[in-house]
Coordinates of C-alpha atoms in Angstrom, one line a residue:
Chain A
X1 CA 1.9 -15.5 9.1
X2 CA 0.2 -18.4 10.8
X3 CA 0.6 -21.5 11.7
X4 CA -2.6 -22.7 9.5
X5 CA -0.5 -21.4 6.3
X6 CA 0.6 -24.3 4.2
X7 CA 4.6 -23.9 3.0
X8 CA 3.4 -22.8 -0.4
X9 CA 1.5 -19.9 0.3
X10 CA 4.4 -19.2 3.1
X11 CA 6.5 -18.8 0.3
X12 CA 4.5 -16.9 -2.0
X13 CA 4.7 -14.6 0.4
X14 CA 8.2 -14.0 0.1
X15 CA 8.7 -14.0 -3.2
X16 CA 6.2 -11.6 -3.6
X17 CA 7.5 -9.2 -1.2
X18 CA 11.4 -9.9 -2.9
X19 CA 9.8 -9.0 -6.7
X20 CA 8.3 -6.0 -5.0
X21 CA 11.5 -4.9 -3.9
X22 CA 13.6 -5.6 -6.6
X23 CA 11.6 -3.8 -9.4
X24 CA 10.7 -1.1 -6.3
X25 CA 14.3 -0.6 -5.9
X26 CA 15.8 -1.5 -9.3
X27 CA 13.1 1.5 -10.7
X28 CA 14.4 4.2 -8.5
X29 CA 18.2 3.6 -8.2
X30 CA 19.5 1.7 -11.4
X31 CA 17.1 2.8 -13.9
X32 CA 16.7 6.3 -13.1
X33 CA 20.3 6.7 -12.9
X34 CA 21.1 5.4 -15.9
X35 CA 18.4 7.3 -17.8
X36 CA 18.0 6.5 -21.5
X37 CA 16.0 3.3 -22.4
X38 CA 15.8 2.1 -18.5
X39 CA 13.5 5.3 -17.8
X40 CA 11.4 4.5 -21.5
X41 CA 7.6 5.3 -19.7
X42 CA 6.0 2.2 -20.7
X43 CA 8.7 -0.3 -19.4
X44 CA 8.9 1.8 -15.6
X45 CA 5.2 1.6 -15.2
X46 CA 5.7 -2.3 -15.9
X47 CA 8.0 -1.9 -12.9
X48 CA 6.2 0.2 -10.8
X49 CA 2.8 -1.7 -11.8
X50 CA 4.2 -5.0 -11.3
X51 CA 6.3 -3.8 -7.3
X52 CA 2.4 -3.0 -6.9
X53 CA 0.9 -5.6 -7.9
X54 CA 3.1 -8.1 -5.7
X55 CA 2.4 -6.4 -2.7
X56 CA -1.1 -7.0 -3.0
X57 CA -0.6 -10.5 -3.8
X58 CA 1.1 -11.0 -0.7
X59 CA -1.3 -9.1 1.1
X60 CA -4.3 -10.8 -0.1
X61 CA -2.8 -13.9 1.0
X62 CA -2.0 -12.8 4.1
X63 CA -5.8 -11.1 4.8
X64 CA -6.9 -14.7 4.0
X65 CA -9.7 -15.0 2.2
X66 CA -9.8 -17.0 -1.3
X67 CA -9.9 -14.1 -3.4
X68 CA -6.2 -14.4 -3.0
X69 CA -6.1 -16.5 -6.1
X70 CA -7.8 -14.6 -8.3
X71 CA -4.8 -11.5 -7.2
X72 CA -2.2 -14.2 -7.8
X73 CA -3.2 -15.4 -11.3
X74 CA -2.9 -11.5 -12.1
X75 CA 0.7 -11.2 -10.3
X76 CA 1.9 -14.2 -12.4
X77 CA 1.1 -12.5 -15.7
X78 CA 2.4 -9.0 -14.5
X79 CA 5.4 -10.5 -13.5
X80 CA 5.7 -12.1 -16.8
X81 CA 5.5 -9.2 -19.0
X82 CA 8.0 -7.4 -16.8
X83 CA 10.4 -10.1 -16.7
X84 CA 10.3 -9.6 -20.3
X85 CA 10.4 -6.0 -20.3
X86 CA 13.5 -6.0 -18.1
X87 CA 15.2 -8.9 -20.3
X88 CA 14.6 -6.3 -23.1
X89 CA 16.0 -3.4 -21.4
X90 CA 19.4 -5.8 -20.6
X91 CA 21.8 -5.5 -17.5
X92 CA 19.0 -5.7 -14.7
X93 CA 18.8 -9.3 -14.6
X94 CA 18.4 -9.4 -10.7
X95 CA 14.7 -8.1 -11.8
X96 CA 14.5 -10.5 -14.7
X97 CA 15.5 -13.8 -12.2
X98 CA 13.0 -12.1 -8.8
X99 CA 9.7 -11.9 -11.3
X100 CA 9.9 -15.1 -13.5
X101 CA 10.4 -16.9 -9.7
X102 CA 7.6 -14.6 -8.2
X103 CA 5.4 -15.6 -11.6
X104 CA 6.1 -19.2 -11.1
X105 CA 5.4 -19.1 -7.2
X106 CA 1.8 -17.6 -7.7
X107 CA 0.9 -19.6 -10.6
X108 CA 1.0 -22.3 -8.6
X109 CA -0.9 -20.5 -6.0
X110 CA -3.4 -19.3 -8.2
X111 CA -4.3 -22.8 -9.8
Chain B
X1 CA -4.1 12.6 -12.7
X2 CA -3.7 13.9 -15.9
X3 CA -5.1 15.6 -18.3
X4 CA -5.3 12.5 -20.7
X5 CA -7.4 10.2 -18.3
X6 CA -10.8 9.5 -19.3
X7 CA -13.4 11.4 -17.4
X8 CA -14.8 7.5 -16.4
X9 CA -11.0 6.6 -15.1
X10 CA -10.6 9.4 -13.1
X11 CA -14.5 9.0 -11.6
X12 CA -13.7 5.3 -10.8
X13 CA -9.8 6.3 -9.1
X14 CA -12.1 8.2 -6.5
X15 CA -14.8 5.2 -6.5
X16 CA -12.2 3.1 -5.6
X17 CA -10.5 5.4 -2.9
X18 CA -14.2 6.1 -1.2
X19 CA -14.9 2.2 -1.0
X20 CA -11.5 2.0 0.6
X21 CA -11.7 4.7 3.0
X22 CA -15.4 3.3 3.9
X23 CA -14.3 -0.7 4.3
X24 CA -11.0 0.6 6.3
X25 CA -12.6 3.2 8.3
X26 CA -16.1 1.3 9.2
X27 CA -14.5 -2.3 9.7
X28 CA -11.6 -0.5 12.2
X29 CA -14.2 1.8 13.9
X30 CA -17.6 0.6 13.9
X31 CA -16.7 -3.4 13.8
X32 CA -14.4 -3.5 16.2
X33 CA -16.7 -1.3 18.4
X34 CA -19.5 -3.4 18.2
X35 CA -18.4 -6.4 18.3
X36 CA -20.2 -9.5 17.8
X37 CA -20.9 -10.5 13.8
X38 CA -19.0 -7.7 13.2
X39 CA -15.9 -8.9 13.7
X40 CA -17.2 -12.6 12.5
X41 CA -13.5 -13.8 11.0
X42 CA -15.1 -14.3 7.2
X43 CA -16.3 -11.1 7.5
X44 CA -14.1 -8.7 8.7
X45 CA -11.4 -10.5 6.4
X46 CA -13.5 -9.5 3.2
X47 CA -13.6 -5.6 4.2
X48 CA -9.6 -5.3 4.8
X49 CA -9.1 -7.3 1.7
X50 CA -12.0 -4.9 0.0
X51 CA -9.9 -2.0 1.1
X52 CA -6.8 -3.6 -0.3
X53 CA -7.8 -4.4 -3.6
X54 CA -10.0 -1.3 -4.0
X55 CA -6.2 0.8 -3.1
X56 CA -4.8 -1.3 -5.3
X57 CA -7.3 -1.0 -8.5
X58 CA -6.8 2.9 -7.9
X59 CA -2.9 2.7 -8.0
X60 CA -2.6 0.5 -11.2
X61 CA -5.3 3.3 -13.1
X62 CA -2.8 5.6 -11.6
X63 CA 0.3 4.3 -13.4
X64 CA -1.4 3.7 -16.0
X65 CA -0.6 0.3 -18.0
X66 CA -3.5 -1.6 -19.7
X67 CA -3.3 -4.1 -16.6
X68 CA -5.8 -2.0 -14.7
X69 CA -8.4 -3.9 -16.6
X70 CA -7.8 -7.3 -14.7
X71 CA -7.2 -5.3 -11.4
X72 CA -10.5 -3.8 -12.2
X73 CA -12.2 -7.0 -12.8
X74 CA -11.3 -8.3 -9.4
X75 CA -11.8 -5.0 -7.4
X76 CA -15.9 -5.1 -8.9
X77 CA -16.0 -8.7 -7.8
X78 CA -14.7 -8.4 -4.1
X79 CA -16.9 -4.8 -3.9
X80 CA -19.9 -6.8 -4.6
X81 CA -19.4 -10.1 -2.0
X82 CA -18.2 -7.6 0.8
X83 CA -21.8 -5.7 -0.4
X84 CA -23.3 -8.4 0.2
X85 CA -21.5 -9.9 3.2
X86 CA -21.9 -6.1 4.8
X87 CA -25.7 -6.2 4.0
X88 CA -26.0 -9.6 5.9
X89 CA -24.6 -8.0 8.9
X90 CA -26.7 -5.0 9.0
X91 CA -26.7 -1.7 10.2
X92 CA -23.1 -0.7 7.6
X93 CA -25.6 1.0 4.9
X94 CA -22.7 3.5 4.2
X95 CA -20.2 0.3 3.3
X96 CA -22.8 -1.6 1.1
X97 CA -23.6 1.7 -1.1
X98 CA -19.7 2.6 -1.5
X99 CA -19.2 -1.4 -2.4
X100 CA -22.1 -1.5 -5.0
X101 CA -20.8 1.6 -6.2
X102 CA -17.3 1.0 -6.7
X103 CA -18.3 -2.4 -8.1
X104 CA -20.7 -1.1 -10.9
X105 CA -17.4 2.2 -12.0
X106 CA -15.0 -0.9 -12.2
X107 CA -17.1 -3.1 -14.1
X108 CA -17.3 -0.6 -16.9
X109 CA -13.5 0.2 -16.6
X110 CA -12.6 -3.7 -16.7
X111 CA -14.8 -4.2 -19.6
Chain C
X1 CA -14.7 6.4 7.3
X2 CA -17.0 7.2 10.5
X3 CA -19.8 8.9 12.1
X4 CA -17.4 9.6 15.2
X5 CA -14.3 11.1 12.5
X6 CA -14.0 15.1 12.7
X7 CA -14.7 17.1 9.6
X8 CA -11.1 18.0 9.8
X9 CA -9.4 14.1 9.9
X10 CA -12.5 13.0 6.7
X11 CA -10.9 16.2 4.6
X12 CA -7.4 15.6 5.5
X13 CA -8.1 11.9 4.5
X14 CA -9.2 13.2 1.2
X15 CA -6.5 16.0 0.5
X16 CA -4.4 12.9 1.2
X17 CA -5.8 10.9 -1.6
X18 CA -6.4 13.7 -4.0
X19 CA -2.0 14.7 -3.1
X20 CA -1.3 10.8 -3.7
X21 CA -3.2 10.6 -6.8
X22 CA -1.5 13.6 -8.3
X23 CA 1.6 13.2 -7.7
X24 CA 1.6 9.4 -8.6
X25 CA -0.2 10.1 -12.3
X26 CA 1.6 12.9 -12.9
X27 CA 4.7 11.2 -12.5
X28 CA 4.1 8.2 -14.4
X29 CA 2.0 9.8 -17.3
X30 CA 3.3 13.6 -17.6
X31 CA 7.0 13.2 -16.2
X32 CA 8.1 9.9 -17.8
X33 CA 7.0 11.3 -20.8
X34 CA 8.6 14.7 -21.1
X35 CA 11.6 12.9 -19.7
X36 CA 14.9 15.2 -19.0
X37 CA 14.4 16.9 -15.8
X38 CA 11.4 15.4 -15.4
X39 CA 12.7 12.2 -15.0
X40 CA 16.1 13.2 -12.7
X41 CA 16.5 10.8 -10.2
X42 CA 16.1 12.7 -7.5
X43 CA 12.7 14.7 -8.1
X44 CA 11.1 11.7 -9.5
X45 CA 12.1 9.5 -5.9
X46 CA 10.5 12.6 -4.3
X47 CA 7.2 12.0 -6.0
X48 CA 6.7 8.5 -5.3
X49 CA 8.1 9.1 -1.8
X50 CA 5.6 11.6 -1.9
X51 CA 2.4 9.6 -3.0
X52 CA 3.5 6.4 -0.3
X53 CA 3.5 8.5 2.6
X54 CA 0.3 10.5 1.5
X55 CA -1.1 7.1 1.4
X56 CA -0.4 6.1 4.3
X57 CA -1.2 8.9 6.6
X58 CA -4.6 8.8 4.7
X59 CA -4.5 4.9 6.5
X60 CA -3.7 5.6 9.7
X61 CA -6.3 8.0 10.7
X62 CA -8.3 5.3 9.0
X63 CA -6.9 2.7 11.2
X64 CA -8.0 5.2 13.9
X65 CA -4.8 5.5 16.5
X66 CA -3.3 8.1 17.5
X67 CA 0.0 7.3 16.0
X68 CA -1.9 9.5 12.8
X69 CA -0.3 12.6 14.3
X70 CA 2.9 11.7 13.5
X71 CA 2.4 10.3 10.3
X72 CA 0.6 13.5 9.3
X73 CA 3.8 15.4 10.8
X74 CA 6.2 13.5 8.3
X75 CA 3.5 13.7 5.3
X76 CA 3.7 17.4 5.6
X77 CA 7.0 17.6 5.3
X78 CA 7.5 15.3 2.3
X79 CA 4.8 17.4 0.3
X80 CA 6.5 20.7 1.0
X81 CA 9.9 19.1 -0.5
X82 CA 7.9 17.4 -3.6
X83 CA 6.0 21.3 -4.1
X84 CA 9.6 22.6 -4.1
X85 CA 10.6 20.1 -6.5
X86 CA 7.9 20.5 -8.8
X87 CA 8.1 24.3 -9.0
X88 CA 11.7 24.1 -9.5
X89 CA 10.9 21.5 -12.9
X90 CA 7.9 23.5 -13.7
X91 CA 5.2 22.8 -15.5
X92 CA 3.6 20.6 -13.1
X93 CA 1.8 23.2 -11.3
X94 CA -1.6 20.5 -10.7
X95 CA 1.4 18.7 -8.5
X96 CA 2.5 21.7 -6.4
X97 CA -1.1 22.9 -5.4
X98 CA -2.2 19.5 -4.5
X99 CA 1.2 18.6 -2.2
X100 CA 0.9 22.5 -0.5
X101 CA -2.8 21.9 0.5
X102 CA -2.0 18.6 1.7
X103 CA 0.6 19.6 3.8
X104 CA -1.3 22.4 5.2
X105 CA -3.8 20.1 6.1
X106 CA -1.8 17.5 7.7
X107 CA -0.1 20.3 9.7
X108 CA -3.4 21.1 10.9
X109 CA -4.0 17.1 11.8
X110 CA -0.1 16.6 13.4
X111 CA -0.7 19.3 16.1
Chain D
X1 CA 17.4 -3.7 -3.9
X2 CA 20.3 -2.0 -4.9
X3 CA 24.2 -3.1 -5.5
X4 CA 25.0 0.3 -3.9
X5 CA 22.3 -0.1 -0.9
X6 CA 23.9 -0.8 2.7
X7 CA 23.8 -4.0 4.4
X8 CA 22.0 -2.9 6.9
X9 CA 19.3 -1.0 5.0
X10 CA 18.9 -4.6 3.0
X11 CA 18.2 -6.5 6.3
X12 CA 16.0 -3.3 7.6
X13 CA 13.6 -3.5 4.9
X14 CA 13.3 -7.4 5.1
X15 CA 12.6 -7.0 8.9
X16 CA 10.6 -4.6 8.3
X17 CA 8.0 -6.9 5.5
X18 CA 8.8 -9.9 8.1
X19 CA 7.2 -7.8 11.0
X20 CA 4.1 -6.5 8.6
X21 CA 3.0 -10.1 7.5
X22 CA 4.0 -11.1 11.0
X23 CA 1.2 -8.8 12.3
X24 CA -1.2 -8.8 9.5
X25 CA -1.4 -12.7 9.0
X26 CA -1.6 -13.1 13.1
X27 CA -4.4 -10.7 13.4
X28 CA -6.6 -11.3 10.2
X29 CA -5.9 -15.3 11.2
X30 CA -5.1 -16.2 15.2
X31 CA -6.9 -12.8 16.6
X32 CA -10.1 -12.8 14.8
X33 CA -10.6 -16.8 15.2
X34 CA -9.8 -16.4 19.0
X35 CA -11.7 -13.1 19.5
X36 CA -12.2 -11.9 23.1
X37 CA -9.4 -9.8 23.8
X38 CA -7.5 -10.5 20.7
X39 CA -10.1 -8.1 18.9
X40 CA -10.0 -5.4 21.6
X41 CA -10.4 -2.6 19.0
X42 CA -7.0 -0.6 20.3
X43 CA -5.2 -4.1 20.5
X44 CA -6.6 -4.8 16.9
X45 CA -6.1 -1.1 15.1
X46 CA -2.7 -1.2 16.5
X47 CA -1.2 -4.0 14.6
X48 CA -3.1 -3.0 11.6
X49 CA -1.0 0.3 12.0
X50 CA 1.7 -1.6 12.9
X51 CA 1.8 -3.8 9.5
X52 CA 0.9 -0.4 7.5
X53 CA 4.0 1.8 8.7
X54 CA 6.0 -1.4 8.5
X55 CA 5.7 -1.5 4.6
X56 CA 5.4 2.1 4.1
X57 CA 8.7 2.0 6.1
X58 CA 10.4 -0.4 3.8
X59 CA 9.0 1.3 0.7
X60 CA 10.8 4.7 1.6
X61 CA 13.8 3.1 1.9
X62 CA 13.2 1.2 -1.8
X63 CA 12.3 4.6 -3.0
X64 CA 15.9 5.5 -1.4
X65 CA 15.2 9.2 -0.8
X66 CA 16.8 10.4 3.0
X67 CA 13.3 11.0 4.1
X68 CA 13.1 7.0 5.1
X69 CA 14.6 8.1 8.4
X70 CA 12.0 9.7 9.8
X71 CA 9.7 6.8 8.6
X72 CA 11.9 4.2 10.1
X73 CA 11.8 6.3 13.4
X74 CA 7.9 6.8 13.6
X75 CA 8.3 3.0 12.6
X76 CA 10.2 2.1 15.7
X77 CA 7.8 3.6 18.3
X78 CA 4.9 2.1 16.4
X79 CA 6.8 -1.5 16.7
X80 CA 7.3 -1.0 20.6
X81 CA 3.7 0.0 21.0
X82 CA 2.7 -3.2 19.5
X83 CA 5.1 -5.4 20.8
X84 CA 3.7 -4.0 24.4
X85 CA 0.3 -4.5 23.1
X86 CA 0.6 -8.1 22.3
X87 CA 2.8 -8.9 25.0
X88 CA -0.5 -8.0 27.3
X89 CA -3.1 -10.1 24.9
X90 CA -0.6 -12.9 25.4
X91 CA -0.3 -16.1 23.3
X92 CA 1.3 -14.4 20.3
X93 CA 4.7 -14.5 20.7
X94 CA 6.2 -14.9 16.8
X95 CA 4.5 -11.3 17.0
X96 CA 5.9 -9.5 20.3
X97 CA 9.6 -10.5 18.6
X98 CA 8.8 -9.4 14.7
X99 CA 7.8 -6.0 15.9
X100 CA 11.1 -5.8 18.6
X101 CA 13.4 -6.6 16.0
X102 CA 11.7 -5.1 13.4
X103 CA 12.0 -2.2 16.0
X104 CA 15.8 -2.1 16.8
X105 CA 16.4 -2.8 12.7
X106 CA 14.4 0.8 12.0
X107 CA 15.8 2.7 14.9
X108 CA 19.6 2.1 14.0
X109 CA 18.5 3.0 10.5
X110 CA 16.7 6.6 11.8
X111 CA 19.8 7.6 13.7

């Protein structure tokens, strides 16, 4: 990070990385353990698309060019279908919270 | 892979790979070999985030949600300014071809 | 990649690539799926373990250090335990070729 | 993350993100603008290696297969190296201590 960063992109940053990790790590320890509807293939590639996704985000923003808003418009609406995916699912709201913040915190980077 | 994926899915997965093995290896070799424009800030910025979203744009085909059409979308515009960005600077032939390339197989993916 | 890279390092990069993009579609599209053993918790981690860290050794001898070797040392390991895996599921045999020539190759590149 | 994941693996993969944007916003911003010996090319390709193990690092320990020790240990030396390296260039301190915490953070988790 540098000291040109403005705040907001500072921490876009961060929540991007934290939605990464929760769907990341929510994906392979709750879900697969519990099998059954968490493990249903079209909501775990929502997960695993959207722990993707937010990586690049950050990354993009971190690289520093302005194309970082184009990859932050597309976070926001991954992260919103997987917030609802996971709200569907039930009992993973850690996930739920970590991509409706990330989706708020790049929409506003995005804009 | 699988045996599912389009023929034109699985062609633009190793598009996207080749353009990010190209942009990665030339901008980390050559560039910061030579020196000079090659390492201009704007420029060198665009061919790691070229290799990013190109990585990226491979991954979400990979997992396979519908979502790999706005990836897509983005991927063929950043191949085509780091084109033309590499084209300006001269002497990358390899890194404009693999750009234009990957930019024309994502277009038709996105569409 | 570069004029200056060995015919050995440009294939390895590739088998790394081709291992990644195998065992990362096959997991998401074939094994999530067919679900039941397919899906247990343990071979699936291995998979994705498997496709980050073929990813990543394809980066580093991008990047161009010499720190490759030892990525190459741990990618080989991780694709003879994902080949095991898969041969113990079955059925997935695309998976095991591609993660055994991968890790002979990266046992070539870690010496 | 993961109610059953350690403490200390939680604070390991957040050093281990701090320390990659710490080294891939410093040299995509501060060491390309100042140029010079900032963009030495083994100055440079080392803390783009460093940022790349650094996620891949914190990615095998999302994944949560045992295999993320040897990653956090390759991830360790790799830190150290680039902590050295920067030390040397001088004048980018936030990134000498990411990578030495980042550093002791991966090492007590390879043990």
């Amino acid at each position: 990070m540098t000291h040109q960063m403005s705040e907001g992109m500072r921490a876009c940053i961060e929540d991007c990385f934290k939605c990464h990790s929760v769907c990341l790590g929510t994906a392979t320890a709750h879900c697969l353990e519990m099998g059954g509807k968490h493990v249903e293939p079209d909501h775990f590639r929502l997960m695993l698309a959207c722990a993707e996704i937010c990586q690049t985000s950050a990354n993009m923003m971190l690289i520093g060019t302005e194309l970082h808003r184009r990859t932050c418009g597309i976070c926001a609406e991954v992260c919103e279908a997987c917030a609802r995916s996971c709200e569907h699912v039930g009992g993973i709201q850690e996930c739920v919270e970590a991509c409706r913040h990330c989706a708020e915190s790049c929409r506003r980077m995005a804009a």
